[in-house]
GROMACS .gro file of C-alpha atoms in nm:
model
  412
    1UNK     CA    1  -1.401  -1.886   0.645
    2UNK     CA    2  -1.200  -1.818   0.960
    3UNK     CA    3  -1.004  -1.529   0.807
    4UNK     CA    4  -1.171  -1.274   0.587
    5UNK     CA    5  -0.969  -0.954   0.571
    6UNK     CA    6  -0.992  -0.684   0.309
    7UNK     CA    7  -0.690  -0.498   0.183
    8UNK     CA    8  -0.714  -0.157   0.031
    9UNK     CA    9  -0.361  -0.175   0.030
   10UNK     CA   10  -0.175  -0.004  -0.128
   11UNK     CA   11   0.051  -0.213  -0.113
   12UNK     CA   12   0.038  -0.441   0.023
   13UNK     CA   13   0.225  -0.702  -0.027
   14UNK     CA   14   0.326  -0.724   0.315
   15UNK     CA   15   0.408  -0.389   0.457
   16UNK     CA   16   0.612  -0.573   0.475
   17UNK     CA   17   0.350  -0.527   0.350
   18UNK     CA   18   0.140  -0.376   0.493
   19UNK     CA   19  -0.037  -0.141   0.403
   20UNK     CA   20  -0.198  -0.212   0.128
   21UNK     CA   21   0.062  -0.169  -0.235
   22UNK     CA   22   0.287  -0.265  -0.109
   23UNK     CA   23   0.522  -0.393   0.144
   24UNK     CA   24   0.702  -0.235   0.420
   25UNK     CA   25   1.054  -0.354   0.465
   26UNK     CA   26   1.066  -0.279   0.829
   27UNK     CA   27   0.756  -0.122   0.966
   28UNK     CA   28   0.572  -0.149   1.290
   29UNK     CA   29   0.204  -0.136   1.225
   30UNK     CA   30  -0.125  -0.296   1.292
   31UNK     CA   31  -0.272  -0.233   0.961
   32UNK     CA   32  -0.327  -0.276   0.497
   33UNK     CA   33  -0.278  -0.175   0.056
   34UNK     CA   34  -0.192  -0.228   0.358
   35UNK     CA   35  -0.528  -0.125   0.422
   36UNK     CA   36  -0.738  -0.356   0.624
   37UNK     CA   37  -1.110  -0.341   0.660
   38UNK     CA   38  -1.379  -0.592   0.721
   39UNK     CA   39  -1.555  -0.667   0.397
   40UNK     CA   40  -1.916  -0.758   0.338
   41UNK     CA   41  -1.806  -0.977   0.048
   42UNK     CA   42  -1.716  -1.340   0.105
   43UNK     CA   43  -1.543  -1.622  -0.077
   44UNK     CA   44  -1.757  -1.934  -0.095
   45UNK     CA   45  -1.548  -2.233   0.008
   46UNK     CA   46  -1.831  -2.485   0.018
   47UNK     CA   47  -1.791  -2.618  -0.335
   48UNK     CA   48  -1.420  -2.690  -0.338
   49UNK     CA   49  -1.418  -3.002  -0.555
   50UNK     CA   50  -1.175  -3.078  -0.840
   51UNK     CA   51  -1.304  -2.923  -1.167
   52UNK     CA   52  -1.471  -3.185  -1.384
   53UNK     CA   53  -1.349  -3.028  -1.710
   54UNK     CA   54  -0.977  -3.028  -1.625
   55UNK     CA   55  -0.749  -3.330  -1.661
   56UNK     CA   56  -0.507  -3.307  -1.370
   57UNK     CA   57  -0.343  -3.642  -1.434
   58UNK     CA   58  -0.033  -3.461  -1.564
   59UNK     CA   59   0.017  -3.309  -1.220
   60UNK     CA   60   0.017  -3.648  -1.047
   61UNK     CA   61   0.231  -3.796  -1.323
   62UNK     CA   62   0.493  -3.525  -1.267
   63UNK     CA   63   0.462  -3.571  -0.891
   64UNK     CA   64   0.534  -3.944  -0.911
   65UNK     CA   65   0.813  -3.908  -1.169
   66UNK     CA   66   0.993  -3.662  -0.945
   67UNK     CA   67   0.933  -3.866  -0.634
   68UNK     CA   68   1.058  -4.191  -0.789
   69UNK     CA   69   1.342  -4.065  -1.008
   70UNK     CA   70   1.491  -3.740  -0.879
   71UNK     CA   71   1.851  -3.768  -0.758
   72UNK     CA   72   2.015  -3.471  -0.576
   73UNK     CA   73   2.334  -3.365  -0.755
   74UNK     CA   74   2.429  -3.050  -0.564
   75UNK     CA   75   2.542  -3.007  -0.205
   76UNK     CA   76   2.257  -2.766  -0.140
   77UNK     CA   77   1.991  -2.977  -0.309
   78UNK     CA   78   1.730  -3.141  -0.087
   79UNK     CA   79   1.430  -3.360  -0.155
   80UNK     CA   80   1.110  -3.181  -0.053
   81UNK     CA   81   0.857  -3.347   0.171
   82UNK     CA   82   0.512  -3.430   0.038
   83UNK     CA   83   0.378  -3.124   0.219
   84UNK     CA   84   0.645  -2.900   0.062
   85UNK     CA   85   0.560  -3.040  -0.280
   86UNK     CA   86   0.194  -2.960  -0.223
   87UNK     CA   87   0.277  -2.605  -0.118
   88UNK     CA   88   0.500  -2.573  -0.424
   89UNK     CA   89   0.211  -2.676  -0.648
   90UNK     CA   90  -0.021  -2.422  -0.484
   91UNK     CA   91   0.245  -2.151  -0.515
   92UNK     CA   92   0.288  -2.230  -0.886
   93UNK     CA   93  -0.088  -2.219  -0.941
   94UNK     CA   94  -0.107  -1.883  -0.765
   95UNK     CA   95   0.188  -1.741  -0.960
   96UNK     CA   96   0.027  -1.842  -1.290
   97UNK     CA   97  -0.221  -1.554  -1.248
   98UNK     CA   98   0.063  -1.306  -1.286
   99UNK     CA   99  -0.072  -1.078  -1.011
  100UNK     CA  100   0.191  -0.959  -0.758
  101UNK     CA  101  -0.086  -0.903  -0.501
  102UNK     CA  102  -0.223  -1.258  -0.525
  103UNK     CA  103   0.020  -1.456  -0.312
  104UNK     CA  104   0.035  -1.797  -0.144
  105UNK     CA  105   0.183  -1.804   0.206
  106UNK     CA  106   0.301  -2.139   0.341
  107UNK     CA  107   0.281  -2.150   0.721
  108UNK     CA  108   0.622  -1.991   0.790
  109UNK     CA  109   0.557  -1.704   0.549
  110UNK     CA  110   0.203  -1.660   0.679
  111UNK     CA  111   0.340  -1.622   1.030
  112UNK     CA  112   0.583  -1.354   0.912
  113UNK     CA  113   0.306  -1.179   0.721
  114UNK     CA  114   0.082  -1.161   1.026
  115UNK     CA  115   0.375  -1.046   1.240
  116UNK     CA  116   0.428  -0.761   0.993
  117UNK     CA  117   0.068  -0.658   1.021
  118UNK     CA  118   0.047  -0.673   1.397
  119UNK     CA  119   0.395  -0.613   1.532
  120UNK     CA  120   0.737  -0.464   1.478
  121UNK     CA  121   1.053  -0.602   1.326
  122UNK     CA  122   1.394  -0.501   1.202
  123UNK     CA  123   1.404  -0.331   0.866
  124UNK     CA  124   1.484  -0.012   0.681
  125UNK     CA  125   1.138   0.147   0.663
  126UNK     CA  126   1.016   0.159   0.305
  127UNK     CA  127   0.728   0.020   0.107
  128UNK     CA  128   0.810  -0.187  -0.201
  129UNK     CA  129   0.601  -0.298  -0.494
  130UNK     CA  130   0.640  -0.433  -0.846
  131UNK     CA  131   0.559  -0.200  -1.134
  132UNK     CA  132   0.378  -0.305  -1.453
  133UNK     CA  133   0.706  -0.441  -1.593
  134UNK     CA  134   0.784  -0.643  -1.282
  135UNK     CA  135   1.060  -0.409  -1.164
  136UNK     CA  136   1.106  -0.366  -0.790
  137UNK     CA  137   1.018  -0.006  -0.707
  138UNK     CA  138   1.003   0.198  -0.388
  139UNK     CA  139   0.650   0.323  -0.328
  140UNK     CA  140   0.762   0.537  -0.036
  141UNK     CA  141   1.020   0.548   0.240
  142UNK     CA  142   0.871   0.610   0.582
  143UNK     CA  143   0.929   0.950   0.735
  144UNK     CA  144   1.252   0.960   0.940
  145UNK     CA  145   1.321   0.593   0.863
  146UNK     CA  146   1.671   0.457   0.794
  147UNK     CA  147   1.574   0.432   0.426
  148UNK     CA  148   1.471   0.797   0.403
  149UNK     CA  149   1.780   0.914   0.591
  150UNK     CA  150   1.998   0.712   0.352
  151UNK     CA  151   1.850   0.893   0.052
  152UNK     CA  152   1.592   0.641  -0.072
  153UNK     CA  153   1.314   0.817  -0.267
  154UNK     CA  154   0.969   0.729  -0.398
  155UNK     CA  155   1.009   0.587  -0.748
  156UNK     CA  156   1.359   0.448  -0.691
  157UNK     CA  157   1.429   0.107  -0.845
  158UNK     CA  158   1.597  -0.156  -0.626
  159UNK     CA  159   1.824  -0.354  -0.859
  160UNK     CA  160   1.996  -0.580  -0.607
  161UNK     CA  161   1.996  -0.665  -0.237
  162UNK     CA  162   2.334  -0.761  -0.090
  163UNK     CA  163   2.447  -0.853  -0.441
  164UNK     CA  164   2.140  -1.062  -0.525
  165UNK     CA  165   1.968  -0.935  -0.839
  166UNK     CA  166   1.601  -0.844  -0.806
  167UNK     CA  167   1.524  -0.916  -1.172
  168UNK     CA  168   1.202  -1.119  -1.175
  169UNK     CA  169   1.175  -1.094  -0.796
  170UNK     CA  170   0.838  -1.019  -0.636
  171UNK     CA  171   0.825  -0.760  -0.361
  172UNK     CA  172   0.748  -1.021  -0.092
  173UNK     CA  173   1.072  -1.204  -0.164
  174UNK     CA  174   1.273  -0.881  -0.171
  175UNK     CA  175   1.135  -0.789   0.169
  176UNK     CA  176   1.262  -1.117   0.312
  177UNK     CA  177   1.612  -1.025   0.195
  178UNK     CA  178   1.600  -0.667   0.318
  179UNK     CA  179   1.461  -0.739   0.663
  180UNK     CA  180   1.692  -0.862   0.934
  181UNK     CA  181   1.818  -0.813   1.288
  182UNK     CA  182   1.826  -0.459   1.420
  183UNK     CA  183   2.177  -0.312   1.397
  184UNK     CA  184   2.285  -0.514   1.093
  185UNK     CA  185   2.342  -0.362   0.749
  186UNK     CA  186   2.191  -0.433   0.410
  187UNK     CA  187   2.340  -0.305   0.083
  188UNK     CA  188   2.095  -0.198  -0.187
  189UNK     CA  189   2.178  -0.125  -0.549
  190UNK     CA  190   1.950   0.169  -0.626
  191UNK     CA  191   1.861   0.346  -0.949
  192UNK     CA  192   1.714   0.688  -0.879
  193UNK     CA  193   1.441   0.793  -1.123
  194UNK     CA  194   1.638   1.104  -1.218
  195UNK     CA  195   1.964   0.919  -1.301
  196UNK     CA  196   2.091   0.650  -1.535
  197UNK     CA  197   2.364   0.500  -1.318
  198UNK     CA  198   2.282   0.289  -1.010
  199UNK     CA  199   2.444   0.357  -0.676
  200UNK     CA  200   2.510   0.126  -0.382
  201UNK     CA  201   2.352   0.238  -0.054
  202UNK     CA  202   2.422   0.061   0.275
  203UNK     CA  203   2.151   0.098   0.539
  204UNK     CA  204   2.161  -0.011   0.902
  205UNK     CA  205   1.841  -0.190   0.998
  206UNK     CA  206   1.638  -0.057   1.289
  207UNK     CA  207   1.305  -0.119   1.460
  208UNK     CA  208   1.057   0.085   1.259
  209UNK     CA  209   0.774   0.277   1.419
  210UNK     CA  210   0.521   0.422   1.180
  211UNK     CA  211   0.455   0.792   1.234
  212UNK     CA  212   0.093   0.886   1.180
  213UNK     CA  213   0.026   1.261   1.176
  214UNK     CA  214   0.172   1.609   1.222
  215UNK     CA  215  -0.022   1.936   1.205
  216UNK     CA  216   0.063   2.305   1.238
  217UNK     CA  217  -0.028   2.654   1.117
  218UNK     CA  218   0.209   2.838   0.883
  219UNK     CA  219   0.300   3.203   0.926
  220UNK     CA  220   0.084   3.289   0.622
  221UNK     CA  221  -0.225   3.147   0.794
  222UNK     CA  222  -0.244   2.827   0.592
  223UNK     CA  223  -0.296   2.519   0.808
  224UNK     CA  224  -0.107   2.197   0.726
  225UNK     CA  225  -0.192   1.838   0.820
  226UNK     CA  226   0.073   1.582   0.728
  227UNK     CA  227  -0.073   1.230   0.732
  228UNK     CA  228   0.177   0.947   0.704
  229UNK     CA  229  -0.043   0.638   0.724
  230UNK     CA  230  -0.403   0.519   0.761
  231UNK     CA  231  -0.360   0.319   1.080
  232UNK     CA  232  -0.622   0.196   1.324
  233UNK     CA  233  -0.617   0.521   1.523
  234UNK     CA  234  -0.540   0.768   1.244
  235UNK     CA  235  -0.906   0.867   1.202
  236UNK     CA  236  -0.920   0.982   1.566
  237UNK     CA  237  -0.592   1.171   1.531
  238UNK     CA  238  -0.718   1.328   1.208
  239UNK     CA  239  -1.035   1.444   1.383
  240UNK     CA  240  -0.824   1.612   1.652
  241UNK     CA  241  -0.609   1.782   1.388
  242UNK     CA  242  -0.922   1.908   1.208
  243UNK     CA  243  -1.051   2.047   1.539
  244UNK     CA  244  -0.722   2.235   1.583
  245UNK     CA  245  -0.754   2.364   1.227
  246UNK     CA  246  -1.105   2.494   1.289
  247UNK     CA  247  -1.002   2.652   1.620
  248UNK     CA  248  -0.716   2.833   1.444
  249UNK     CA  249  -0.966   3.038   1.247
  250UNK     CA  250  -0.798   2.953   0.918
  251UNK     CA  251  -1.008   2.847   0.618
  252UNK     CA  252  -0.713   2.731   0.403
  253UNK     CA  253  -0.594   2.373   0.447
  254UNK     CA  254  -0.312   2.165   0.299
  255UNK     CA  255  -0.343   1.788   0.350
  256UNK     CA  256  -0.005   1.632   0.276
  257UNK     CA  257  -0.038   1.269   0.163
  258UNK     CA  258   0.298   1.244  -0.011
  259UNK     CA  259   0.468   0.916   0.064
  260UNK     CA  260   0.159   0.783   0.240
  261UNK     CA  261   0.123   0.421   0.122
  262UNK     CA  262  -0.223   0.361   0.268
  263UNK     CA  263  -0.379   0.180   0.557
  264UNK     CA  264  -0.726   0.095   0.678
  265UNK     CA  265  -1.010   0.148   0.432
  266UNK     CA  266  -1.242   0.245   0.717
  267UNK     CA  267  -1.005   0.526   0.814
  268UNK     CA  268  -1.012   0.669   0.461
  269UNK     CA  269  -1.393   0.658   0.448
  270UNK     CA  270  -1.420   0.817   0.792
  271UNK     CA  271  -1.183   1.099   0.699
  272UNK     CA  272  -1.366   1.168   0.375
  273UNK     CA  273  -1.689   1.193   0.573
  274UNK     CA  274  -1.567   1.512   0.744
  275UNK     CA  275  -1.583   1.685   0.407
  276UNK     CA  276  -1.879   1.517   0.232
  277UNK     CA  277  -2.255   1.508   0.291
  278UNK     CA  278  -2.416   1.183   0.390
  279UNK     CA  279  -2.450   0.930   0.108
  280UNK     CA  280  -2.180   1.068  -0.122
  281UNK     CA  281  -1.971   0.791  -0.276
  282UNK     CA  282  -1.619   0.764  -0.138
  283UNK     CA  283  -1.506   0.453  -0.324
  284UNK     CA  284  -1.660   0.145  -0.488
  285UNK     CA  285  -1.543  -0.215  -0.481
  286UNK     CA  286  -1.596  -0.349  -0.832
  287UNK     CA  287  -1.595  -0.730  -0.863
  288UNK     CA  288  -1.621  -0.729  -1.243
  289UNK     CA  289  -1.955  -0.906  -1.241
  290UNK     CA  290  -1.864  -1.184  -0.997
  291UNK     CA  291  -2.085  -1.019  -0.736
  292UNK     CA  292  -2.266  -0.690  -0.693
  293UNK     CA  293  -2.040  -0.389  -0.637
  294UNK     CA  294  -2.007  -0.252  -0.285
  295UNK     CA  295  -2.028   0.126  -0.253
  296UNK     CA  296  -1.862   0.285   0.050
  297UNK     CA  297  -2.038   0.614   0.126
  298UNK     CA  298  -1.981   0.916   0.345
  299UNK     CA  299  -2.148   0.900   0.685
  300UNK     CA  300  -2.196   1.275   0.651
  301UNK     CA  301  -2.005   1.458   0.924
  302UNK     CA  302  -1.961   1.734   0.662
  303UNK     CA  303  -1.826   1.979   0.922
  304UNK     CA  304  -1.710   2.231   0.660
  305UNK     CA  305  -2.045   2.266   0.484
  306UNK     CA  306  -2.073   2.639   0.568
  307UNK     CA  307  -1.709   2.721   0.642
  308UNK     CA  308  -1.585   2.843   0.299
  309UNK     CA  309  -1.310   2.579   0.305
  310UNK     CA  310  -1.023   2.610   0.057
  311UNK     CA  311  -0.822   2.288   0.039
  312UNK     CA  312  -0.526   2.140  -0.146
  313UNK     CA  313  -0.398   1.782  -0.118
  314UNK     CA  314  -0.030   1.712  -0.186
  315UNK     CA  315   0.030   1.380  -0.366
  316UNK     CA  316   0.315   1.200  -0.536
  317UNK     CA  317   0.411   0.854  -0.658
  318UNK     CA  318   0.434   0.745  -0.295
  319UNK     CA  319   0.064   0.821  -0.236
  320UNK     CA  320  -0.107   0.483  -0.266
  321UNK     CA  321  -0.414   0.282  -0.175
  322UNK     CA  322  -0.611   0.455   0.101
  323UNK     CA  323  -0.435   0.781   0.014
  324UNK     CA  324  -0.572   0.751  -0.338
  325UNK     CA  325  -0.919   0.662  -0.209
  326UNK     CA  326  -0.936   0.976   0.007
  327UNK     CA  327  -0.772   1.201  -0.253
  328UNK     CA  328  -0.992   1.075  -0.536
  329UNK     CA  329  -1.310   1.125  -0.336
  330UNK     CA  330  -1.229   1.483  -0.232
  331UNK     CA  331  -1.099   1.575  -0.579
  332UNK     CA  332  -1.398   1.439  -0.767
  333UNK     CA  333  -1.651   1.587  -0.525
  334UNK     CA  334  -1.482   1.927  -0.582
  335UNK     CA  335  -1.371   1.964  -0.221
  336UNK     CA  336  -0.997   1.988  -0.289
  337UNK     CA  337  -0.741   2.029  -0.566
  338UNK     CA  338  -0.465   1.772  -0.600
  339UNK     CA  339  -0.116   1.923  -0.622
  340UNK     CA  340   0.203   1.734  -0.706
  341UNK     CA  341   0.258   1.436  -0.933
  342UNK     CA  342   0.067   1.124  -1.038
  343UNK     CA  343  -0.016   0.887  -0.753
  344UNK     CA  344   0.102   0.526  -0.737
  345UNK     CA  345  -0.208   0.353  -0.872
  346UNK     CA  346  -0.270   0.079  -0.613
  347UNK     CA  347  -0.634   0.008  -0.676
  348UNK     CA  348  -0.694  -0.359  -0.611
  349UNK     CA  349  -0.865  -0.532  -0.319
  350UNK     CA  350  -0.725  -0.841  -0.152
  351UNK     CA  351  -0.874  -1.093   0.089
  352UNK     CA  352  -0.672  -1.321   0.314
  353UNK     CA  353  -0.809  -1.676   0.315
  354UNK     CA  354  -0.713  -1.950   0.564
  355UNK     CA  355  -0.621  -2.268   0.375
  356UNK     CA  356  -0.565  -2.471   0.691
  357UNK     CA  357  -0.250  -2.589   0.860
  358UNK     CA  358  -0.124  -2.233   0.893
  359UNK     CA  359  -0.114  -2.168   0.518
  360UNK     CA  360  -0.294  -1.866   0.375
  361UNK     CA  361  -0.386  -1.729   0.033
  362UNK     CA  362  -0.402  -1.356  -0.035
  363UNK     CA  363  -0.617  -1.318  -0.345
  364UNK     CA  364  -0.724  -1.015  -0.546
  365UNK     CA  365  -1.103  -1.008  -0.552
  366UNK     CA  366  -1.192  -0.659  -0.673
  367UNK     CA  367  -1.068  -0.319  -0.780
  368UNK     CA  368  -1.124   0.026  -0.632
  369UNK     CA  369  -1.321   0.277  -0.836
  370UNK     CA  370  -1.329   0.649  -0.761
  371UNK     CA  371  -1.666   0.830  -0.740
  372UNK     CA  372  -1.668   0.898  -1.116
  373UNK     CA  373  -1.610   0.527  -1.191
  374UNK     CA  374  -1.239   0.544  -1.277
  375UNK     CA  375  -1.015   0.258  -1.170
  376UNK     CA  376  -0.734   0.372  -0.942
  377UNK     CA  377  -0.514   0.098  -1.091
  378UNK     CA  378  -0.531   0.260  -1.435
  379UNK     CA  379  -0.243   0.501  -1.387
  380UNK     CA  380  -0.334   0.640  -1.047
  381UNK     CA  381  -0.475   0.990  -0.992
  382UNK     CA  382  -0.360   1.289  -1.195
  383UNK     CA  383  -0.302   1.615  -1.006
  384UNK     CA  384  -0.500   1.928  -1.090
  385UNK     CA  385  -0.181   2.131  -1.043
  386UNK     CA  386   0.139   1.962  -1.160
  387UNK     CA  387   0.441   2.028  -0.939
  388UNK     CA  388   0.762   1.828  -0.910
  389UNK     CA  389   1.058   1.823  -0.677
  390UNK     CA  390   1.402   1.663  -0.663
  391UNK     CA  391   1.627   1.520  -0.395
  392UNK     CA  392   1.862   1.814  -0.446
  393UNK     CA  393   1.588   2.069  -0.379
  394UNK     CA  394   1.471   1.875  -0.076
  395UNK     CA  395   1.827   1.872   0.060
  396UNK     CA  396   1.831   2.251   0.024
  397UNK     CA  397   1.508   2.279   0.221
  398UNK     CA  398   1.302   2.375  -0.084
  399UNK     CA  399   0.957   2.230  -0.156
  400UNK     CA  400   0.812   2.337  -0.494
  401UNK     CA  401   0.502   2.120  -0.439
  402UNK     CA  402   0.406   2.292  -0.115
  403UNK     CA  403   0.487   2.626  -0.279
  404UNK     CA  404   0.243   2.544  -0.560
  405UNK     CA  405  -0.030   2.452  -0.310
  406UNK     CA  406   0.029   2.774  -0.114
  407UNK     CA  407   0.012   2.982  -0.431
  408UNK     CA  408  -0.319   2.820  -0.525
  409UNK     CA  409  -0.476   2.864  -0.180
  410UNK     CA  410  -0.370   3.227  -0.143
  411UNK     CA  411  -0.521   3.306  -0.483
  412UNK     CA  412  -0.865   3.181  -0.377
   0.00000   0.00000   0.00000
């Protein structure tokens, strides 16, 4: 298999996707979930013969009937080539699984997908996904992106794009509508989670650069690390931020993962290793019996073993994929308390398979399990300390979730 990439996405549907649940509609990144990582699991392509117990004559019958009898009746109607018909059949087969993360990419879409993962493009800077009911929902707007500046929030529903309804639309297709040349506008019909009436928001597309990290010490002595994505170099930047934290003399740490949609699995495991002894489980890939599970364990940096660390992790519905992997590991190993609201729940693993001719298949092959064996996809992670916020409070410069984390840390 020439391509064998693992997504801890959290989105990932293109980050476009990118990172891992998700898709970024305008993000420059070289990521996954989406969360990319090399996987030790493989997909065996050696036995790809037609199944002997399935009668596929109906497929060829339909193929020939269409080919011999179809007459275009609309100005926009075209007759597909044989290759387009084949891709249509593969797309229909893929869609029959009903999994928004299992997607067929014909060559043109595959090229866009790989551009999203490795380059930059015009967009508005937000990660999209489909919820359990198929609705198009914002996982998280990127920090300082056009989407965030326009008032887009985690949990918002996108009802229409430039007048085109998103009912029944998968996130990948919505991303294609939202992306476009830098400097042009896109109009979104948005339903905020706290309201019942949608609003139209026009956003000017821009080239999106993904911020990674910000760290500082508060006046009360609590140290804050804001991590925005799990990119290829985020683990190194996180190590530097932890060094600054240790040099500050503080023992109280807030790790802010709100709105962080994920990234590389390896980055999440590496970061967890700064807090866990060697061998502790960070996350498990569960293949539901199709192959042995793969356990990703701490490499055991464990630099806070004798430092009396007090730690809180801020999470919300925009915390997905690799964010949930790191948060779940530190919560369940009693290193940190989670403060905020329920996380997104992006807990599936995807591999990208080369089908030849430029076409690719992104297929869900496993699910992520936290150290105690819980599936991240089953409702996400629940905070130890519930704290909510609103757009109005944020506009006023108030942050009840950070306030709750500070109150907890100062009481320890």
